[in-house]
Amino acid sequence: MSGRDLVRSMKAVGSAGAAKGLRTVRASWRRRRADAAGLAARGPERARVPGPLQEARPGPGGGTLRFSRSELTVRVTASGAVFWGWDGAEPEPSYALAGPCPGPDARVALEPDKDGGWRVVAERVTVVVSRHGAVEVCTPGGVVLRRDLPPRWWEREAGGPARWMQRSEVAADARFFGLGGRASGPRLRDGAYRLWNTDPGREVGAGHDPLHLTMPVQLVVADAGTHLVFHDTSWDGTVVLREGEEGAGSGHDRPGACEVRMDGGPLRCWVMAGTPARVLLTWASLTGGPAVPPPWAFGHHHLRQGFAGEQEVRRLVEGHREHGLPLDAVHLDVDHYDEHRVFTVDQDRFPKLSVLAEELRREGTQLVSVMDPAVKAVPGTAVFDGGVAEDAFVRDASGRLVEGVGRPGETVFPDFTHARVRRWWGDLHAERIEQGFTGFWHDRDEPTTFAAFGESTLPRSSRHSLEGRGGDHREAHNVYGLCMARAAYEGLRRLEPERRPFVVSRSGWAGLQRYGGAWCGDVDSGWPGLRASVSLVVGLGLCGVPFSGPDVAGFDGGPSPELYLRRLQLGAYLPLLRTRARGRGGAQEPWEFGAEVLEYARGALVERRRLMPYFVTLAHLASRTGAPMVRPVWWGSPRNRTLRDCEDVFLLGEHLLVAPVLEPGADRRAVRLPRGRWYDTATGRAYEGPGRVVVEAPLSRVPVLARAGAVLPVRGGGGLELEVWAPVRGRTGGGLVVREAVDGGEEPVTERYVSRWEGSRVVVEREGEDGPRTPSHPVRVRGLGEG
């Protein structure tokens, strides 16, 4: 046990009570002891590099190059993604891939290059391998996007997994993004970033790393082009980044650098290049399109911690209705469970939960349940006994059940890396559905407990199925939350095939978007947490997870009225909007912050309700194209260096630019605009980009600007309407509308609209196979004074 573990365990003793605290300390010691017995000491190691090239064997899409001490396979897929793997590593098996690996691009093959190297020339990239094992990814014009130096392995003389390191160079002007949910960013500056899903055990601020959802996915943006690189191994590792420096015309540039170090797993890599939209489309085709949540998921969610019972839930919903606050979902935390804290409801406080859920649904409010992976280790209980009968729980190297300390006490953990266990767990959701729940949010799925803040609950020596391959927790830890989300999603699809599942997870890995979204964990309640919220959502979107959001008011509650309002105003433009209150003390509901905050909060929530059709459309586009719902402002202009460094504004889809207020006391703020005309949606004033403008940001709202020509689907008094912002004269605009049923069960209808000037008026037409059509929805044109 490290000193940090000891301190955190002592905090648990004080906060969780003496008995639970002692169990916590004992479990932490037990975890360390299990690892000492179950994992062999590393012992002496020897380093290895590929050595000189000896043979090349061309094949479909690339080929294999044999070096004196290693072998490299290079393959370009039909989708344009490039794969390479060392030491015989293949694309499969992989938790990231949505299905079988795409087939090779039959048009390309390995061919000789200069200086004894070889190359693969594809449509979008050229891959050059030197005779010593360096790999370069170049544009079709020959500009180097990334250069991987020959890798290095450290192998134990006694055998076992080898550590490895891969150093890379990128352009001097390049900027790094991604690596999952990072609180500092979205641009990742110089520093080390750990790849180990972690519960920090405290509120998340800008300087905290690692966090709940890490991914070895980097998006690199430079003048020469954008590329995404994914090191497909789930082991613990570290990425060290260093931005480059240009020589100010001297020609002596210092390239940017990236160093990836992994404790084990295959050294295999995917690279895809092009525009940001092309890169994310290729990434989605590889790892799977994002699951589209049901339409109600884009409304206002509320989490109250500490519900005393059903009547308090009813009072909460009635309070929102009385104050004119839209409420689409209520989240129940662990206080609705009995002492076993998983699946089983406290019948004293929630005796008629299904009746309550039906009442809420009739009023337009869904019921969402928290789910922890930890199962209380008490024989005679249905879930524990069923799990033992299914041999569902993680065991140690000697075959004993691995126990930790969770919220219900001594707990065991399902092995979600086994298909049979995932099916068992998914089928358990039938009880939750009968109780009236229509959505699920996963907590503590890193996994973690009171015994191990900052580390894994489970000993690293714990055994996992890993889809029948077998292995230990060192490989399974980072994909644990991903596999739990898969278990829930697939179970819900079986149990209710006509209803679209709603699953959000705190932890996960590459490919999480196939099963749902992410909530950003315990974000800091102060102003730094406001900035961290933007970083987390933008970063996750660039890694392929478009549906995410932080809790408004943060984890610990207690923000000032101004801060609460600014956080709510930001949340109104993020995919997942969930307000959070701590039942007794701390931050409460909006009406408890005073009349002014209530009025402005109502305005933010009503505007969110108005924009729900736009959010639904963006979610369907993300599913089809991989494009994030929340995008960095440089998304359409990656060569604009000023925009690449802009982190305090973001695009919501293609048409809206949101500039949250991130400092206390501000009533104006500067906004960096991309190219084109942009309208302030509150005042109608037009601004021309690219450039920097100063806009009004009163306490009542945050600045939101609409792109000229945009056609936005919004909710009006009579249903769906089209809000159109006048295009620049001589140019056209447009937009897509995706319409679907409220429960998300019907096939959505996609409509494409075009806006243009015709004489003195703006005309909006729907594109059809037989020519333009009149819009099927009411149209409201704004910005005419600037036409």
XYZ file of C-alpha atoms in Angstrom, residues 46-487:
442
model
C 16.587 -6.975 -21.912
C 15.841 -4.261 -24.452
C 15.081 -5.006 -28.089
C 14.693 -2.914 -31.249
C 13.599 -4.149 -34.700
C 17.102 -4.237 -36.176
C 17.909 -4.008 -39.911
C 15.378 -4.964 -42.575
C 15.943 -8.406 -44.053
C 12.896 -9.237 -46.176
C 9.673 -7.709 -47.539
C 6.631 -9.705 -48.600
C 3.989 -7.631 -50.484
C 0.332 -8.530 -50.065
C -3.188 -7.082 -50.503
C -3.359 -3.614 -49.009
C 0.294 -3.654 -47.934
C 2.519 -6.449 -46.788
C 4.919 -7.758 -44.151
C 8.464 -6.602 -43.466
C 10.797 -8.862 -41.525
C 13.563 -7.249 -39.507
C 16.336 -9.082 -37.727
C 14.533 -8.983 -34.343
C 10.896 -8.225 -35.188
C 8.270 -8.239 -37.897
C 5.965 -5.455 -39.091
C 2.643 -5.863 -40.880
C 1.282 -2.833 -42.754
C -2.205 -2.818 -44.233
C -4.421 -0.143 -45.773
C -8.121 -0.992 -45.449
C -10.829 -0.264 -47.975
C -12.098 2.509 -45.673
C -8.777 4.335 -45.928
C -7.580 3.523 -42.404
C -3.990 2.302 -42.076
C -3.093 -0.506 -39.682
C 0.310 -1.682 -38.634
C 1.304 -4.216 -36.012
C 4.677 -5.390 -34.701
C 5.674 -8.923 -33.709
C 2.785 -10.490 -35.619
C 0.060 -8.352 -33.992
C -3.181 -8.385 -36.004
C -6.217 -6.044 -35.798
C -8.261 -8.703 -34.009
C -9.206 -9.466 -31.328
C -10.029 -5.912 -30.289
C -12.610 -4.329 -28.005
C -12.477 -1.153 -30.079
C -13.562 -2.603 -33.418
C -17.281 -2.705 -34.105
C -17.019 -5.951 -36.061
C -14.579 -7.815 -38.256
C -11.618 -5.799 -39.430
C -12.329 -4.020 -42.743
C -10.894 -5.743 -45.778
C -7.692 -4.517 -47.445
C -7.619 -1.964 -50.229
C -6.831 -4.240 -53.149
C -5.564 -1.322 -55.216
C -2.411 -0.836 -53.143
C 0.534 -3.016 -52.191
C 3.993 -2.801 -50.714
C 6.586 -1.455 -53.126
C 10.299 -0.537 -52.890
C 11.286 2.969 -51.797
C 14.606 4.782 -51.651
C 17.469 3.958 -49.258
C 16.374 0.341 -48.876
C 12.956 1.150 -47.441
C 9.472 0.266 -48.629
C 6.221 2.160 -49.037
C 2.474 1.760 -49.506
C 0.799 4.420 -51.638
C -2.942 4.766 -50.976
C -5.553 7.294 -51.998
C -5.320 9.471 -48.878
C -1.917 8.608 -47.384
C 1.464 7.196 -48.218
C 3.119 4.981 -45.600
C 6.921 4.758 -45.787
C 8.909 2.217 -43.740
C 12.655 2.715 -43.403
C 15.178 -0.123 -43.370
C 15.519 0.285 -39.583
C 11.806 0.288 -38.765
C 10.775 3.950 -38.728
C 7.262 4.482 -40.108
C 6.191 7.717 -41.787
C 2.621 8.724 -42.645
C 2.579 11.280 -45.461
C -0.033 13.204 -47.400
C -0.544 12.260 -51.071
C 1.725 15.229 -51.838
C 4.552 13.798 -49.729
C 4.312 16.029 -46.631
C 5.047 14.057 -43.467
C 2.167 14.058 -40.975
C 3.739 11.696 -38.469
C 7.021 9.850 -38.140
C 7.213 6.906 -35.738
C 10.762 6.060 -34.761
C 11.723 2.370 -34.428
C 9.977 1.048 -31.300
C 11.679 -0.458 -28.289
C 10.634 -3.406 -26.116
C 11.772 -4.432 -22.618
C 11.325 -8.177 -22.213
C 11.629 -10.080 -18.966
C 14.182 -12.840 -19.009
C 11.700 -14.995 -17.082
C 9.028 -14.436 -19.741
C 5.685 -12.653 -19.615
C 4.346 -9.434 -21.132
C 6.877 -6.980 -22.491
C 6.802 -3.269 -21.897
C 7.185 -1.138 -24.993
C 7.750 2.437 -26.059
C 6.919 4.237 -29.299
C 8.335 7.709 -29.980
C 6.863 9.871 -32.728
C 7.401 13.253 -34.333
C 4.752 15.549 -35.799
C 4.866 18.953 -37.488
C 6.133 21.921 -35.502
C 2.759 23.651 -35.828
C 0.718 20.592 -34.795
C -1.710 20.601 -31.874
C -2.770 17.515 -29.893
C -6.341 16.652 -28.897
C -8.190 13.614 -27.568
C -6.951 10.874 -25.185
C -10.512 10.494 -23.904
C -12.022 12.752 -21.265
C -9.360 15.176 -20.051
C -10.101 18.088 -17.754
C -7.248 20.202 -19.135
C -7.725 21.072 -22.749
C -9.358 20.478 -25.173
C -5.901 21.189 -26.599
C -3.446 18.897 -24.820
C -0.358 20.817 -23.853
C 3.070 19.540 -22.897
C 2.911 16.901 -20.203
C 2.278 13.274 -19.325
C -1.210 11.759 -19.624
C -1.890 8.405 -18.025
C -4.026 5.774 -19.734
C -5.701 4.140 -16.735
C -9.392 4.723 -15.978
C -9.473 6.194 -12.502
C -11.792 7.553 -9.852
C -9.717 10.430 -8.457
C -11.663 10.279 -5.199
C -12.271 14.023 -5.327
C -13.860 16.657 -7.524
C -12.373 16.855 -11.004
C -10.527 20.062 -11.831
C -8.367 21.241 -14.693
C -5.133 19.796 -13.303
C -6.410 16.326 -12.421
C -5.257 13.353 -14.466
C -6.056 10.563 -15.131
C -9.845 10.548 -14.983
C -12.697 8.120 -15.485
C -12.551 7.605 -19.249
C -9.163 7.441 -20.959
C -8.444 6.321 -24.508
C -5.167 5.892 -26.435
C -6.691 8.032 -29.216
C -4.896 11.168 -30.383
C -6.233 13.663 -32.909
C -3.399 15.766 -34.320
C -4.192 18.944 -36.281
C -1.570 20.726 -38.383
C -1.382 22.901 -41.489
C -0.507 19.864 -43.601
C -3.595 17.939 -42.490
C -5.387 16.188 -39.645
C -4.742 12.644 -38.542
C -5.979 10.328 -35.810
C -3.745 7.688 -34.260
C -5.025 4.869 -32.051
C -2.693 2.506 -30.180
C -4.933 -0.510 -29.726
C -3.941 -1.910 -26.365
C -5.920 -1.581 -23.131
C -2.968 -1.944 -20.752
C -1.831 0.769 -18.374
C 0.323 3.331 -20.093
C 1.416 6.932 -20.385
C 1.448 9.379 -23.280
C 3.965 12.206 -23.051
C 3.296 15.117 -25.397
C 5.477 18.043 -26.373
C 4.301 20.663 -28.819
C 6.749 21.765 -31.474
C 8.215 25.180 -32.089
C 8.653 26.892 -35.422
C 11.896 28.609 -36.306
C 10.298 31.940 -37.210
C 11.464 31.666 -40.807
C 14.935 30.347 -39.999
C 14.040 26.862 -41.164
C 15.162 25.343 -37.853
C 11.841 24.028 -36.578
C 11.590 21.793 -33.548
C 9.022 19.110 -34.349
C 6.303 18.151 -31.927
C 6.905 14.910 -30.059
C 4.820 12.095 -28.666
C 6.042 9.207 -26.546
C 3.721 6.282 -25.806
C 4.784 3.829 -23.075
C 2.716 0.730 -22.343
C 3.132 -1.867 -19.605
C 2.100 -4.649 -21.979
C -0.203 -5.655 -24.786
C 0.388 -5.726 -28.526
C 2.147 -2.883 -30.281
C -0.421 -2.191 -32.956
C -1.654 1.073 -34.326
C -4.360 2.563 -36.534
C -3.888 5.844 -38.405
C -6.426 7.748 -40.496
C -5.837 11.079 -42.201
C -7.764 13.810 -44.036
C -10.086 16.581 -42.961
C -11.475 16.340 -39.413
C -14.841 15.224 -40.827
C -13.189 12.548 -42.976
C -11.053 11.315 -40.085
C -14.014 10.945 -37.694
C -16.068 9.242 -40.420
C -13.303 6.682 -40.896
C -12.976 6.250 -37.127
C -16.731 5.642 -36.806
C -16.669 3.116 -39.630
C -13.954 1.247 -37.741
C -15.258 1.442 -34.168
C -18.988 1.760 -34.830
C -21.463 4.574 -35.255
C -22.691 6.165 -32.024
C -25.929 4.795 -30.635
C -28.725 7.361 -30.869
C -30.487 7.898 -27.517
C -34.278 8.238 -27.382
C -35.513 11.803 -28.041
C -36.342 12.496 -24.387
C -32.658 11.995 -23.534
C -31.930 15.427 -25.048
C -34.171 17.161 -22.542
C -33.566 18.261 -18.968
C -32.483 15.531 -16.525
C -32.351 16.057 -12.776
C -30.501 14.103 -10.096
C -31.395 14.631 -6.445
C -29.195 12.767 -3.997
C -30.913 11.661 -0.835
C -34.550 11.076 -1.847
C -36.488 10.111 1.276
C -39.152 8.258 -0.712
C -41.716 8.367 -3.482
C -43.538 11.440 -2.192
C -40.338 13.469 -2.308
C -39.877 12.495 -5.966
C -43.418 13.648 -6.679
C -42.804 16.945 -4.874
C -39.665 17.489 -6.942
C -41.521 16.970 -10.217
C -44.413 19.174 -9.054
C -41.929 21.881 -8.046
C -40.488 21.985 -11.554
C -43.973 22.154 -13.047
C -45.108 24.916 -10.694
C -42.096 27.033 -11.571
C -42.418 26.470 -15.325
C -39.231 24.407 -15.585
C -39.225 21.615 -18.191
C -38.226 18.240 -16.717
C -37.765 15.204 -18.960
C -36.066 12.718 -16.621
C -35.487 12.137 -12.909
C -32.406 10.129 -11.915
C -32.560 8.012 -8.769
C -29.253 7.493 -6.981
C -28.425 4.589 -4.670
C -30.827 5.850 -2.017
C -33.725 4.040 -3.780
C -32.052 0.635 -3.316
C -32.197 -1.572 -0.251
C -29.008 -2.393 1.642
C -27.802 -4.629 -1.199
C -27.552 -1.625 -3.543
C -28.029 -3.458 -6.847
C -31.349 -4.132 -8.620
C -33.334 -4.561 -5.360
C -35.539 -1.631 -4.308
C -36.107 -0.387 -0.761
C -39.748 -1.380 -0.331
C -40.246 0.817 2.723
C -39.414 4.074 0.952
C -40.401 3.073 -2.602
C -43.247 0.552 -2.174
C -44.967 1.355 -5.507
C -42.120 2.379 -7.758
C -43.785 1.133 -10.955
C -46.883 3.216 -10.167
C -44.708 6.281 -9.598
C -42.865 5.684 -12.878
C -46.134 5.424 -14.806
C -47.396 8.665 -13.255
C -44.196 10.441 -14.275
C -44.325 9.066 -17.817
C -47.858 10.386 -18.278
C -46.504 13.799 -17.314
C -43.610 13.492 -19.790
C -40.897 12.589 -17.272
C -38.822 9.396 -17.471
C -37.240 7.526 -14.563
C -33.517 6.701 -14.750
C -31.673 4.353 -12.374
C -28.064 4.388 -11.219
C -26.192 1.105 -11.659
C -22.955 0.073 -9.944
C -21.100 -3.084 -10.972
C -20.426 -4.076 -7.350
C -22.674 -6.868 -5.980
C -22.978 -7.335 -2.224
C -21.339 -10.618 -1.243
C -24.189 -12.027 0.843
C -25.347 -15.626 0.219
C -29.105 -15.938 0.036
C -29.626 -12.841 -2.094
C -30.898 -13.322 -5.640
C -28.211 -11.433 -7.557
C -25.277 -12.836 -5.617
C -26.564 -16.419 -5.681
C -27.425 -16.119 -9.358
C -23.961 -14.786 -10.110
C -22.298 -17.621 -8.221
C -24.423 -20.155 -10.105
C -23.398 -18.524 -13.393
C -19.762 -18.335 -12.278
C -20.100 -14.675 -13.173
C -17.763 -13.005 -10.687
C -14.096 -12.172 -11.016
C -11.736 -14.601 -9.284
C -8.110 -14.353 -8.256
C -5.206 -16.445 -9.521
C -6.002 -19.211 -7.014
C -9.694 -19.392 -7.990
C -11.214 -17.534 -5.029
C -13.777 -14.756 -5.497
C -12.175 -11.321 -5.460
C -13.843 -9.055 -2.904
C -13.682 -5.304 -2.486
C -15.457 -2.692 -0.366
C -18.250 -0.864 -2.141
C -21.202 1.186 -1.087
C -23.095 -1.906 0.161
C -20.052 -3.261 2.042
C -18.108 -6.372 0.995
C -18.691 -6.771 -2.732
C -17.824 -8.933 -5.727
C -17.671 -7.920 -9.365
C -19.083 -9.485 -12.548
C -16.560 -10.336 -15.251
C -18.097 -8.372 -18.115
C -15.366 -9.578 -20.471
C -17.297 -12.881 -20.757
C -20.253 -13.010 -23.193
C -22.232 -15.321 -20.897
C -21.838 -12.932 -17.959
C -22.875 -9.953 -20.073
C -26.049 -11.771 -21.072
C -26.809 -12.711 -17.447
C -26.317 -9.116 -16.317
C -28.320 -7.713 -19.213
C -31.254 -10.006 -18.454
C -31.330 -8.756 -14.855
C -32.556 -5.426 -16.243
C -35.987 -7.029 -16.738
C -36.720 -6.269 -13.089
C -35.685 -2.645 -13.532
C -37.936 -2.330 -16.586
C -40.867 -3.784 -14.663
C -40.255 -1.174 -11.982
C -40.668 1.516 -14.647
C -37.113 2.608 -15.416
C -36.427 3.656 -18.993
C -32.779 4.691 -18.633
C -29.597 3.738 -16.788
C -26.481 5.599 -15.740
C -23.408 3.651 -14.689
C -21.311 4.776 -11.750
C -18.073 3.403 -10.262
C -17.548 1.309 -13.379
C -13.779 1.933 -13.647
C -14.251 -0.175 -11.416
C -13.514 1.474 -8.099
C -14.612 1.359 -4.453
C -13.769 3.031 -1.191
C -10.762 0.745 -0.981
C -8.908 2.099 -3.963
C -9.476 5.677 -5.013
C -6.987 6.416 -7.750
C -6.457 2.719 -8.492
C -8.446 -0.329 -9.526
C -10.795 -1.960 -7.070
C -9.594 -5.327 -8.246
C -6.078 -6.676 -7.836
C -4.175 -6.507 -11.090
C -3.672 -10.245 -10.790
C -7.455 -10.877 -10.904
C -8.420 -13.245 -13.683
C -10.767 -12.320 -16.544
C -12.206 -14.238 -19.471
C -11.328 -11.622 -22.118
C -13.708 -13.350 -24.542
C -12.173 -16.751 -23.829
C -8.534 -15.757 -24.334
C -7.887 -15.450 -20.626
C -5.867 -12.766 -18.920
C -5.728 -10.564 -15.878
C -6.965 -7.198 -14.732
C -3.992 -5.350 -16.176
C -5.566 -5.877 -19.589
C -9.231 -5.899 -18.542
C -9.336 -2.798 -16.328
C -9.665 -0.116 -18.998
C -12.336 -2.023 -20.948
C -14.383 -2.985 -17.867
C -16.765 -0.017 -18.139
C -17.061 -0.520 -21.897
C -18.095 -4.154 -21.407
C -20.569 -3.220 -18.664
C -22.184 -0.701 -21.022
C -22.358 -3.394 -23.693
C -24.037 -5.794 -21.261
